[in-house]
mmCIF file of C-alpha atoms and ligand atoms in Angstrom:
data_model
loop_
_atom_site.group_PDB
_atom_site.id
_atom_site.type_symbol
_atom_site.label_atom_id
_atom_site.label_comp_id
_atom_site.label_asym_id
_atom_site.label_seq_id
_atom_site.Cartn_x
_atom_site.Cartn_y
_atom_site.Cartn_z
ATOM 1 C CA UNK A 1 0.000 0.000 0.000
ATOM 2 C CA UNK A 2 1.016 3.714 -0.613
ATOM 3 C CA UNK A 3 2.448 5.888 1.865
ATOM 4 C CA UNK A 4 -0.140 8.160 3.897
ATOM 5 C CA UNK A 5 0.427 11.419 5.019
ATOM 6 C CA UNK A 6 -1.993 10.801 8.123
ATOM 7 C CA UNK A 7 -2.011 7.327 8.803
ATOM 8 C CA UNK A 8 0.804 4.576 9.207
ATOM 9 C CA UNK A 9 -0.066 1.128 7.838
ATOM 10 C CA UNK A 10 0.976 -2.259 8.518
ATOM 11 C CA UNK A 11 0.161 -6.080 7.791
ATOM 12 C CA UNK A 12 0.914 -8.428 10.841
ATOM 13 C CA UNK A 13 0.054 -11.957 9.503
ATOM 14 C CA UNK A 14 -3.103 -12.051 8.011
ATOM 15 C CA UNK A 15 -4.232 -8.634 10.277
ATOM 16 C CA UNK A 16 -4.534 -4.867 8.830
ATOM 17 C CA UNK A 17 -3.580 -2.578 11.182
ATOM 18 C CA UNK A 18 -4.046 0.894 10.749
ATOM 19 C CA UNK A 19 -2.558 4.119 13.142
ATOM 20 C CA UNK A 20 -3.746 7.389 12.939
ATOM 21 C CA UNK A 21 -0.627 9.801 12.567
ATOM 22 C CA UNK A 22 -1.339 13.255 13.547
ATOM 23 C CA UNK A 23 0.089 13.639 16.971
ATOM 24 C CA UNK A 24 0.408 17.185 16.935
ATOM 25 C CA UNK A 25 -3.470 17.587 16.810
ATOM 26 C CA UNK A 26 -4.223 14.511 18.474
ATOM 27 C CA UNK A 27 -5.108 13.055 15.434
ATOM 28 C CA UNK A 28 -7.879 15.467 14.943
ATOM 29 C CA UNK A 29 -9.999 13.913 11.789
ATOM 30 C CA UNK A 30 -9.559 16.399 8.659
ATOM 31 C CA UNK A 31 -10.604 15.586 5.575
ATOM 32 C CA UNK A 32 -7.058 14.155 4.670
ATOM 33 C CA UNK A 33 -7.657 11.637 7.140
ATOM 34 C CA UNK A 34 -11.055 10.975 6.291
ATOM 35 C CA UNK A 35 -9.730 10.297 2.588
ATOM 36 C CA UNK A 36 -6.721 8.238 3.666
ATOM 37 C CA UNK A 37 -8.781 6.571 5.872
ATOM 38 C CA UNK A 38 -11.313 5.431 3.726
ATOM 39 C CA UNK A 39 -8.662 4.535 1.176
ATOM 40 C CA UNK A 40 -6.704 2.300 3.492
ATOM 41 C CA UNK A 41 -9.753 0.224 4.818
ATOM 42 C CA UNK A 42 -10.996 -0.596 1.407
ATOM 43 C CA UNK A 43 -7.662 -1.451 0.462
ATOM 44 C CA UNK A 44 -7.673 -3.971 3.309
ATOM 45 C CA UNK A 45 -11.339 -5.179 2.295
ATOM 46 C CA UNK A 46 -10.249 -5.683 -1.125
ATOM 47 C CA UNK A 47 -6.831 -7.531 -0.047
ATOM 48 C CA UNK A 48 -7.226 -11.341 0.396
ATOM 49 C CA UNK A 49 -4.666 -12.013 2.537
ATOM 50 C CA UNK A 50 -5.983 -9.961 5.132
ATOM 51 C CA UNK A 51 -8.969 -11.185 7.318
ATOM 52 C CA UNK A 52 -9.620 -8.361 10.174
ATOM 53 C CA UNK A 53 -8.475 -4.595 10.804
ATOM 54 C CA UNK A 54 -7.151 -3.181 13.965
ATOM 55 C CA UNK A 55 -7.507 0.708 13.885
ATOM 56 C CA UNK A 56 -5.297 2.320 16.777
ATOM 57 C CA UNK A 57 -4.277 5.552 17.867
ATOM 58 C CA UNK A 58 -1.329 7.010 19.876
ATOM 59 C CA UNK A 59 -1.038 6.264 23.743
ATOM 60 C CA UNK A 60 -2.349 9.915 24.523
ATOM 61 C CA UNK A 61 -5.491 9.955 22.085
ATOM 62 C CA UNK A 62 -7.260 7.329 20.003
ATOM 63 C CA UNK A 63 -8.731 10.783 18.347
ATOM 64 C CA UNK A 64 -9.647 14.267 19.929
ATOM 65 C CA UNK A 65 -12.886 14.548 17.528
ATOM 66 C CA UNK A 66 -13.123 16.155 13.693
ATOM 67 C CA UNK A 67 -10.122 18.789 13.043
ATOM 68 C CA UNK A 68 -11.608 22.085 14.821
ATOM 69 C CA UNK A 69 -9.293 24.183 13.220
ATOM 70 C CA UNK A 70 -10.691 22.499 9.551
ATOM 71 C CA UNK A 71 -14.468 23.141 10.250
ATOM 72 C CA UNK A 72 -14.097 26.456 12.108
ATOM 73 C CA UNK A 73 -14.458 28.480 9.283
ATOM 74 C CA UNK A 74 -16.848 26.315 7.323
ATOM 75 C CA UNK A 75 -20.938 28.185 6.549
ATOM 76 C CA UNK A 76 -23.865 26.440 6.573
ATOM 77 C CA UNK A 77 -24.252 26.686 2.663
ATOM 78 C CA UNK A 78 -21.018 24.695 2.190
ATOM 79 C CA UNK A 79 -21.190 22.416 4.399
ATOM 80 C CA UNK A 80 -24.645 21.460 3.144
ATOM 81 C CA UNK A 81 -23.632 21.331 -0.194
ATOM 82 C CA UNK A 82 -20.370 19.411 0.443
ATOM 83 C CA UNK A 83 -22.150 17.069 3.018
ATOM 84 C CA UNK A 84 -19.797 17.851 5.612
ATOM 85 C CA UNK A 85 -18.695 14.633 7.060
ATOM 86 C CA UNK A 86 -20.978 12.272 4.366
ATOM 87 C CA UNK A 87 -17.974 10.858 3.593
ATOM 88 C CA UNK A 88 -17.034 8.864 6.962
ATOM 89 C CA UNK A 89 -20.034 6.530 6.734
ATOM 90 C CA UNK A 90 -17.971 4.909 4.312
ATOM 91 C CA UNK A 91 -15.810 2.986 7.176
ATOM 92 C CA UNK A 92 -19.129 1.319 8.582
ATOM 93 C CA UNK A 93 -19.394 -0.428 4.764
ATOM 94 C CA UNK A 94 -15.968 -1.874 5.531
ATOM 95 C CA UNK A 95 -17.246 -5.539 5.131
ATOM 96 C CA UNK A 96 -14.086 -7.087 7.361
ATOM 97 C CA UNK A 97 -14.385 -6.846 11.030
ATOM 98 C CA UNK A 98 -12.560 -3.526 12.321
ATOM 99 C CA UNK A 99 -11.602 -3.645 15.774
ATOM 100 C CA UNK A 100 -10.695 0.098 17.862
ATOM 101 C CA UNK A 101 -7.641 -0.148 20.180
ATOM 102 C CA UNK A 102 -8.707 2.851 22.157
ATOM 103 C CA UNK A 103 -6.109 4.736 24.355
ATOM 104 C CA UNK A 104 -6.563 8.414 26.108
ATOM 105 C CA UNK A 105 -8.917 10.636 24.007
ATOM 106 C CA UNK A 106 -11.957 9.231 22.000
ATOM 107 C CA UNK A 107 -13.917 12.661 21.398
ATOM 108 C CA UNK A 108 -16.457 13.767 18.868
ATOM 109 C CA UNK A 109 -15.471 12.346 15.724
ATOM 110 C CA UNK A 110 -12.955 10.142 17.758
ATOM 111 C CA UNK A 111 -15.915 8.535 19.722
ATOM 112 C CA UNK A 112 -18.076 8.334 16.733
ATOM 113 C CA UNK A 113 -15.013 6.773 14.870
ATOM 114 C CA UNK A 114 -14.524 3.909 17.055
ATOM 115 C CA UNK A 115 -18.258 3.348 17.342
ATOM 116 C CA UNK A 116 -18.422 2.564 13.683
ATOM 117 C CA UNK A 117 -15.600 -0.121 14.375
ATOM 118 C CA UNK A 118 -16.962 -3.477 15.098
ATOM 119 C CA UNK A 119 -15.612 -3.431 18.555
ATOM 120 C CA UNK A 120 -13.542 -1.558 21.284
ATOM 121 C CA UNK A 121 -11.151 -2.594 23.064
ATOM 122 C CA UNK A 122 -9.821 0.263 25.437
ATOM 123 C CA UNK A 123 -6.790 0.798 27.492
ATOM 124 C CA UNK A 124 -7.630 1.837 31.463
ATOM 125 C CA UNK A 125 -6.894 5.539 30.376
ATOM 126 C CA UNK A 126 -9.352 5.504 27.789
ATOM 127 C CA UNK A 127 -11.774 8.691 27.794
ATOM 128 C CA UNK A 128 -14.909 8.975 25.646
ATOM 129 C CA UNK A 129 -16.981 11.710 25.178
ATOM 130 C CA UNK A 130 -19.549 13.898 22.750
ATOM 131 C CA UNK A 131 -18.229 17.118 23.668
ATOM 132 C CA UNK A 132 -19.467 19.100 20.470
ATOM 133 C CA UNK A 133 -21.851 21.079 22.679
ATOM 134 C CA UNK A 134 -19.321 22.977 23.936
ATOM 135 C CA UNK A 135 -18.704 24.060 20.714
ATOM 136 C CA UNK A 136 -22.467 25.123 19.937
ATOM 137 C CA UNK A 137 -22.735 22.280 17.497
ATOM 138 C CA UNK A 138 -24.364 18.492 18.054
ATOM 139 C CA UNK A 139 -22.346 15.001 16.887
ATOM 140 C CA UNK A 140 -22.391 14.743 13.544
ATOM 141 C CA UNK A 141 -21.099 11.368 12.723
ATOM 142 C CA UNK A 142 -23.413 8.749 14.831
ATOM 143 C CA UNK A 143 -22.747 10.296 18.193
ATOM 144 C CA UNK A 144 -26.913 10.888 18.723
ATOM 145 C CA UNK A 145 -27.507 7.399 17.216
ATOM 146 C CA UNK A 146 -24.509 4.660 17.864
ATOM 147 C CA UNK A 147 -24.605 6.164 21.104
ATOM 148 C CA UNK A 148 -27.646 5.936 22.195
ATOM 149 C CA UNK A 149 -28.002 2.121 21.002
ATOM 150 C CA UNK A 150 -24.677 1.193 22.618
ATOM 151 C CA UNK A 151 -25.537 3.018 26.050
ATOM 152 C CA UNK A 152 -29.173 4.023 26.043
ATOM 153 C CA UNK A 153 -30.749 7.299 26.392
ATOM 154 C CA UNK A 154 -30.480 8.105 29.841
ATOM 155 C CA UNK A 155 -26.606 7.833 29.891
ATOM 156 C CA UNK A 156 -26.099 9.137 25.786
ATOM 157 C CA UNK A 157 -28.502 11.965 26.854
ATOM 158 C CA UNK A 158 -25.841 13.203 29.811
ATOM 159 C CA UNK A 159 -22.943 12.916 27.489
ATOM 160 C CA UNK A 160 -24.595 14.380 24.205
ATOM 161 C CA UNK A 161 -26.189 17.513 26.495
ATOM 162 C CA UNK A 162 -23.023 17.957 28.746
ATOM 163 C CA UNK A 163 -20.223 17.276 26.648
ATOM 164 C CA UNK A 164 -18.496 15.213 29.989
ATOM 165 C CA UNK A 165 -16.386 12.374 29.209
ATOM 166 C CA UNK A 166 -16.423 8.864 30.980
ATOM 167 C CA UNK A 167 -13.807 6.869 31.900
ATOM 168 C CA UNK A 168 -12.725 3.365 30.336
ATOM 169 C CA UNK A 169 -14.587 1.715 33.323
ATOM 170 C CA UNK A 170 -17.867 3.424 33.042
ATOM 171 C CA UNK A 171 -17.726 2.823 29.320
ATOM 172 C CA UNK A 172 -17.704 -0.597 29.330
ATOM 173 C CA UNK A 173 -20.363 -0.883 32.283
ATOM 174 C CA UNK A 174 -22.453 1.067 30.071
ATOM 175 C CA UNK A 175 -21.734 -1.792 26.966
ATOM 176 C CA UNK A 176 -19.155 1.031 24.968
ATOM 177 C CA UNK A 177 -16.532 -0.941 25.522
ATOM 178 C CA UNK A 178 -15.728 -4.819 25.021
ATOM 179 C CA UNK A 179 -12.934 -5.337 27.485
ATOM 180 C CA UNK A 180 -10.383 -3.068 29.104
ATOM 181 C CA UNK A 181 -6.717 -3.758 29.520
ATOM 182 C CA UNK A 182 -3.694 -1.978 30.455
ATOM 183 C CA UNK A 183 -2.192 0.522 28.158
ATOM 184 C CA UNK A 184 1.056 -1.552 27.447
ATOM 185 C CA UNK A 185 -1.259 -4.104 26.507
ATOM 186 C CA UNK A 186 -4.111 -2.799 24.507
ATOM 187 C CA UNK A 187 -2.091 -2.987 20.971
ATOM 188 C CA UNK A 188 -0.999 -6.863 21.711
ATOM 189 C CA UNK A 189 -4.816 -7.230 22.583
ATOM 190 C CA UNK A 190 -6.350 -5.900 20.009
ATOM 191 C CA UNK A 191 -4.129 -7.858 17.322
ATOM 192 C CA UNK A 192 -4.300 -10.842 19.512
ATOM 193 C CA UNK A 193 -8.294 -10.991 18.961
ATOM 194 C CA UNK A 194 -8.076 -9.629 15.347
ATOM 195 C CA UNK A 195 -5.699 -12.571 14.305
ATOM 196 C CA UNK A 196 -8.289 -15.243 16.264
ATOM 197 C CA UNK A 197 -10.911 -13.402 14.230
ATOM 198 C CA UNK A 198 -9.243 -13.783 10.437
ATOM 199 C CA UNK A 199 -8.429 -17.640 11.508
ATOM 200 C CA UNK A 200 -11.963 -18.505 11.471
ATOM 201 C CA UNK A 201 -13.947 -18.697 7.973
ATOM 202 C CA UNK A 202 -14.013 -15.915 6.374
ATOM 203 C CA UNK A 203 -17.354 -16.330 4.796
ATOM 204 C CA UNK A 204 -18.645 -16.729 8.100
ATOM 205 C CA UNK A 205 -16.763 -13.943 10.003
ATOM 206 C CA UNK A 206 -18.587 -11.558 7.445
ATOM 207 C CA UNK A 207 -21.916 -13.243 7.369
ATOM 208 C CA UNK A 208 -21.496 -12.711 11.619
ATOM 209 C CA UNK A 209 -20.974 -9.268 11.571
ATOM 210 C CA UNK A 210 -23.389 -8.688 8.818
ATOM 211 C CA UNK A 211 -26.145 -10.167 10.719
ATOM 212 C CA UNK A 212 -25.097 -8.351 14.357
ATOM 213 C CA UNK A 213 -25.326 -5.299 12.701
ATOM 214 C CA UNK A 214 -28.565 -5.287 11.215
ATOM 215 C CA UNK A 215 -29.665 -6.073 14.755
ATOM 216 C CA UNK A 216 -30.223 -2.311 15.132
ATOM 217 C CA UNK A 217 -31.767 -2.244 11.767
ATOM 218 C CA UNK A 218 -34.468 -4.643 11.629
ATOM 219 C CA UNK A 219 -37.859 -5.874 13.469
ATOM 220 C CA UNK A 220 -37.116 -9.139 15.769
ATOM 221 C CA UNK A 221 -38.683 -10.911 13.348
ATOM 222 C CA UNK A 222 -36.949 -9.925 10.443
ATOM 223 C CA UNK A 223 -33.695 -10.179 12.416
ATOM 224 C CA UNK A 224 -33.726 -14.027 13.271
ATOM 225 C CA UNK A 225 -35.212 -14.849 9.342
ATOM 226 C CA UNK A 226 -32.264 -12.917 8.324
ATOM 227 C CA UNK A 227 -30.026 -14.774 10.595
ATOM 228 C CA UNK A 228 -31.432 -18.661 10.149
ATOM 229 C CA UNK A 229 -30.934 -17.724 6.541
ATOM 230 C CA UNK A 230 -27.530 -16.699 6.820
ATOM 231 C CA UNK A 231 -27.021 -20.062 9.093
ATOM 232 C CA UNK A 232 -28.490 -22.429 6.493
ATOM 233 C CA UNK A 233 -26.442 -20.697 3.758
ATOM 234 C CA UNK A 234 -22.968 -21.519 5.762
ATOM 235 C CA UNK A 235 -23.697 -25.355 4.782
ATOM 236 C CA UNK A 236 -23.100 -24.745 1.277
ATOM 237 C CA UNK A 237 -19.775 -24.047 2.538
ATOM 238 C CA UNK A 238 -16.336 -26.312 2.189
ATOM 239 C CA UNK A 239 -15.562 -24.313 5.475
ATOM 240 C CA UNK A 240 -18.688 -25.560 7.364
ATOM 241 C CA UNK A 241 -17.480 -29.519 6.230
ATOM 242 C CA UNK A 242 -13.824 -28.803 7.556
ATOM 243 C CA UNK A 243 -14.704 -26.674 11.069
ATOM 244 C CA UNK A 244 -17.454 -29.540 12.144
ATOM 245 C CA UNK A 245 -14.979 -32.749 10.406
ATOM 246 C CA UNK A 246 -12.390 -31.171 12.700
ATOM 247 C CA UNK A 247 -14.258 -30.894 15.397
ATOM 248 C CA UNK A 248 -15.417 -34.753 15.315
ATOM 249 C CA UNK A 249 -11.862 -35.897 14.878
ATOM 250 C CA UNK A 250 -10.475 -33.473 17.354
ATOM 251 C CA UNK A 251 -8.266 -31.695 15.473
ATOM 252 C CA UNK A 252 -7.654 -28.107 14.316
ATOM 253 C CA UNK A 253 -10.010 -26.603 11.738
ATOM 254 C CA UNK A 254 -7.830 -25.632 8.475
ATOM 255 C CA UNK A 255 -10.267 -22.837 6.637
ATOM 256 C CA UNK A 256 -9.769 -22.595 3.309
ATOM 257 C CA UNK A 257 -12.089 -19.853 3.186
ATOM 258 C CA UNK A 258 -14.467 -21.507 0.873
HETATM 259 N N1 CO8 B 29 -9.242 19.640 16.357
HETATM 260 C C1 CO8 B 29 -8.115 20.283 16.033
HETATM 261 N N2 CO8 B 29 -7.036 20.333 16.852
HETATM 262 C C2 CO8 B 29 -7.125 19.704 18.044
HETATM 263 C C3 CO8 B 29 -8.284 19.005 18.444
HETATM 264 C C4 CO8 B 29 -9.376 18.980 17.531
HETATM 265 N N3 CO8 B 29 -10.522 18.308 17.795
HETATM 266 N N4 CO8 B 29 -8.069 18.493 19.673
HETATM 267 C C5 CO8 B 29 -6.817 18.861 20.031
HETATM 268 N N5 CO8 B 29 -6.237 19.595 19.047
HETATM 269 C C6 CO8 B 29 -4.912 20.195 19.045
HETATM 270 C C7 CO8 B 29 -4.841 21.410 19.949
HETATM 271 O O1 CO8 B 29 -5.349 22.549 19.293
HETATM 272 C C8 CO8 B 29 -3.359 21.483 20.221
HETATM 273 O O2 CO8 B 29 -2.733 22.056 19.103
HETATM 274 P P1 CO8 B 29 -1.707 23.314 19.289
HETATM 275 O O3 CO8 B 29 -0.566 22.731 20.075
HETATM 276 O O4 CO8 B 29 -1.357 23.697 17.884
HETATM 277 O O5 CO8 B 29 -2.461 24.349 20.045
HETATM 278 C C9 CO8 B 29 -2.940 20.016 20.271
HETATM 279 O O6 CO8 B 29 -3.969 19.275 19.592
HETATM 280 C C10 CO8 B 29 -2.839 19.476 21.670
HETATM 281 O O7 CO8 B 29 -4.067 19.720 22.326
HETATM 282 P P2 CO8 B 29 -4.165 20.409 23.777
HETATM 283 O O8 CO8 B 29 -3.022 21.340 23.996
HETATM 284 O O9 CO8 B 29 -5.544 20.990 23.913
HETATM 285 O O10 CO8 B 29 -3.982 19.107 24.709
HETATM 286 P P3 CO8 B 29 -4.522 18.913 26.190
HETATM 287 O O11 CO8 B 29 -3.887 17.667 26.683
HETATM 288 O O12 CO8 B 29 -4.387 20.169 26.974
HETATM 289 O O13 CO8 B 29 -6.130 18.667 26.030
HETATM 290 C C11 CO8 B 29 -8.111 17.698 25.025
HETATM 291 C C12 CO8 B 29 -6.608 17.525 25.364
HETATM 292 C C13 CO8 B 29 -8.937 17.748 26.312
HETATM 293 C C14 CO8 B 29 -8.522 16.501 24.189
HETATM 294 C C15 CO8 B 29 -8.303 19.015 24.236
HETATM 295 O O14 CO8 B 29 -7.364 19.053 23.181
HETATM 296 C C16 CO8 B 29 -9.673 19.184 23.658
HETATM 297 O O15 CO8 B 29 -10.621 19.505 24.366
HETATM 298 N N6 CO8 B 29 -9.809 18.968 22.322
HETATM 299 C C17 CO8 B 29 -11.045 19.156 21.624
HETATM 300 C C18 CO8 B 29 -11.996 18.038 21.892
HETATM 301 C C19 CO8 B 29 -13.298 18.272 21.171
HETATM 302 O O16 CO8 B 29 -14.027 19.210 21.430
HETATM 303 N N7 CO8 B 29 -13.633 17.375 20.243
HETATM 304 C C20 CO8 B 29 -14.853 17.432 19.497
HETATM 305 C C21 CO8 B 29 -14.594 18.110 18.215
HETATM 306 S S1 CO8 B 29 -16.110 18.431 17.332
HETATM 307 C C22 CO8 B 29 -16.442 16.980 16.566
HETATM 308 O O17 CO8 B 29 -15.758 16.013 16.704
HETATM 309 C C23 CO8 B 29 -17.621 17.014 15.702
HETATM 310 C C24 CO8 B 29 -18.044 15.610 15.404
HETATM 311 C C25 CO8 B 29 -18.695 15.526 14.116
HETATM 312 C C26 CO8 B 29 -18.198 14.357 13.383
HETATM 313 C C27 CO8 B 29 -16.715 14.418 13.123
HETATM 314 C C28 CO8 B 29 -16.297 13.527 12.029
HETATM 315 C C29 CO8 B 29 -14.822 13.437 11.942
#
């Protein structure tokens, strides 16, 4: 892959792992990133060698929200017209399981950002917040929606209206956050389960997030059809033969991702 001006990139094994690169701003999210961004995950959709994405941060912020400095001067006229920040739901069609490694800031766009990954895993410094009242504005990139389904009102109401952050610990008791672990060991963590993750089928790793996700989408009803479909359509599979063979003749399932 290219070189980014925003964003280092790296394959370990079969895992994508992606770092935002803007320390100076704590990799505020301008539209460079946004671009690069969008760029790099499809690339890692696209590549076949690659099964699951970690995106990471620095130690002192996963991401302090969109680029202030960027939008600051921005009118209502453009940023209608240019569909300020359209372009970012383009990392929830990322069809590969994308996992956050969240450490020290995850504000505004930063929170939003990671909510559009599959799952969070966040070092005990983590801090999450919707802050963009303070700055006469609302979340613009899920914040009033991911939120609120990942917390519920009461608690996405307190963070939306006051703009406080909450801790790593109070994120996950609220169901933010997957697990929390130490700061020295959030990267190893986060590759650790994204590796586990691209060694299973890869039919059925997409097939499992595709059906989890339209869990906030669809009626009950529609949701287990949807998912018993998706279940009978795994048999057609060589990968459903090999995973249940080598689970008969206790052995280790070799996925050949067909
Ligand atoms: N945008 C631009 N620059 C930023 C941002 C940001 N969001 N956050 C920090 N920086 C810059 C600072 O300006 C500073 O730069 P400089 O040295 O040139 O002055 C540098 O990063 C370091 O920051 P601080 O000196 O402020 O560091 P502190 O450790 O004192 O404070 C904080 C850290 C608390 C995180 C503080 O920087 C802060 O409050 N940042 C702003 C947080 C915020 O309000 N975020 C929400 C932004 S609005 C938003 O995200 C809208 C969402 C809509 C969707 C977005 C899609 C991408």
């Amino acid at each position: 892959m290219q070189d980014f001006e925003t964003l280092l990139i790296e394959t370990r094994g079969d895992v994508g792992l992606i770092t935002l690169n803007r320390p100076k701003a704590l990799n505020a999210l301008n539209s460079t990133v946004m671009r690069e961004l969008t760029q790099a995950l499809r690339s890692f959709d696209g590549d076949p060698q690659v099964g699951a994405i970690v995106l990471a941060g620095s130690e002192k912020a996963f991401a302090a929200g969109a680029d202030i400095k960027e939008m600051q001067p921005v009118n209502f006229v453009d940023a209608y017209l240019d569909d300020l920040l359209g372009g970012w739901e383009a990392i929830a069609a990322t069809r590969k399981p994308i996992i956050a490694a969240v450490s020290g800031y995850a504000l505004g766009g930063g929170c939003e950002l990671a909510m559009m990954c599959d799952f969070i895993i966040a070092a005990e410094n983590a801090k999450f917040g919707q802050p963009e009242i303070t700055l006469g504005v609302i979340p613009g990139m899920g914040g009033s929606q991911r939120l609120t389904r990942a917390v519920g009102k009461a608690k996405a109401m307190d963070l939306v209206l006051t703009g406080r952050m909450m801790d790593a610990a109070e994120a996950e008791r609220a169901g933010l956050v997957a697990r929390i672990v130490s700061a020295e060991r959030l990267l190893e963590e986060a590759l650790e389960a994204a590796a586990k993750i691209a060694s299973s089928s890869r039919v059925a790793v997409l097939m499992a997030k595709d059906a989890v996700n339209r869990a906030d989408e669809l009626t009950l009803a529609e949701g287990l059809r949807l998912e018993r479909r998706l279940f009978q359509s795994l048999f057609a599979t060589a990968d459903q033969k090999e995973g249940m063979a080598a689970f008969m003749e206790k052995r280790k399932p070799d996925f050949t991702n067909r």
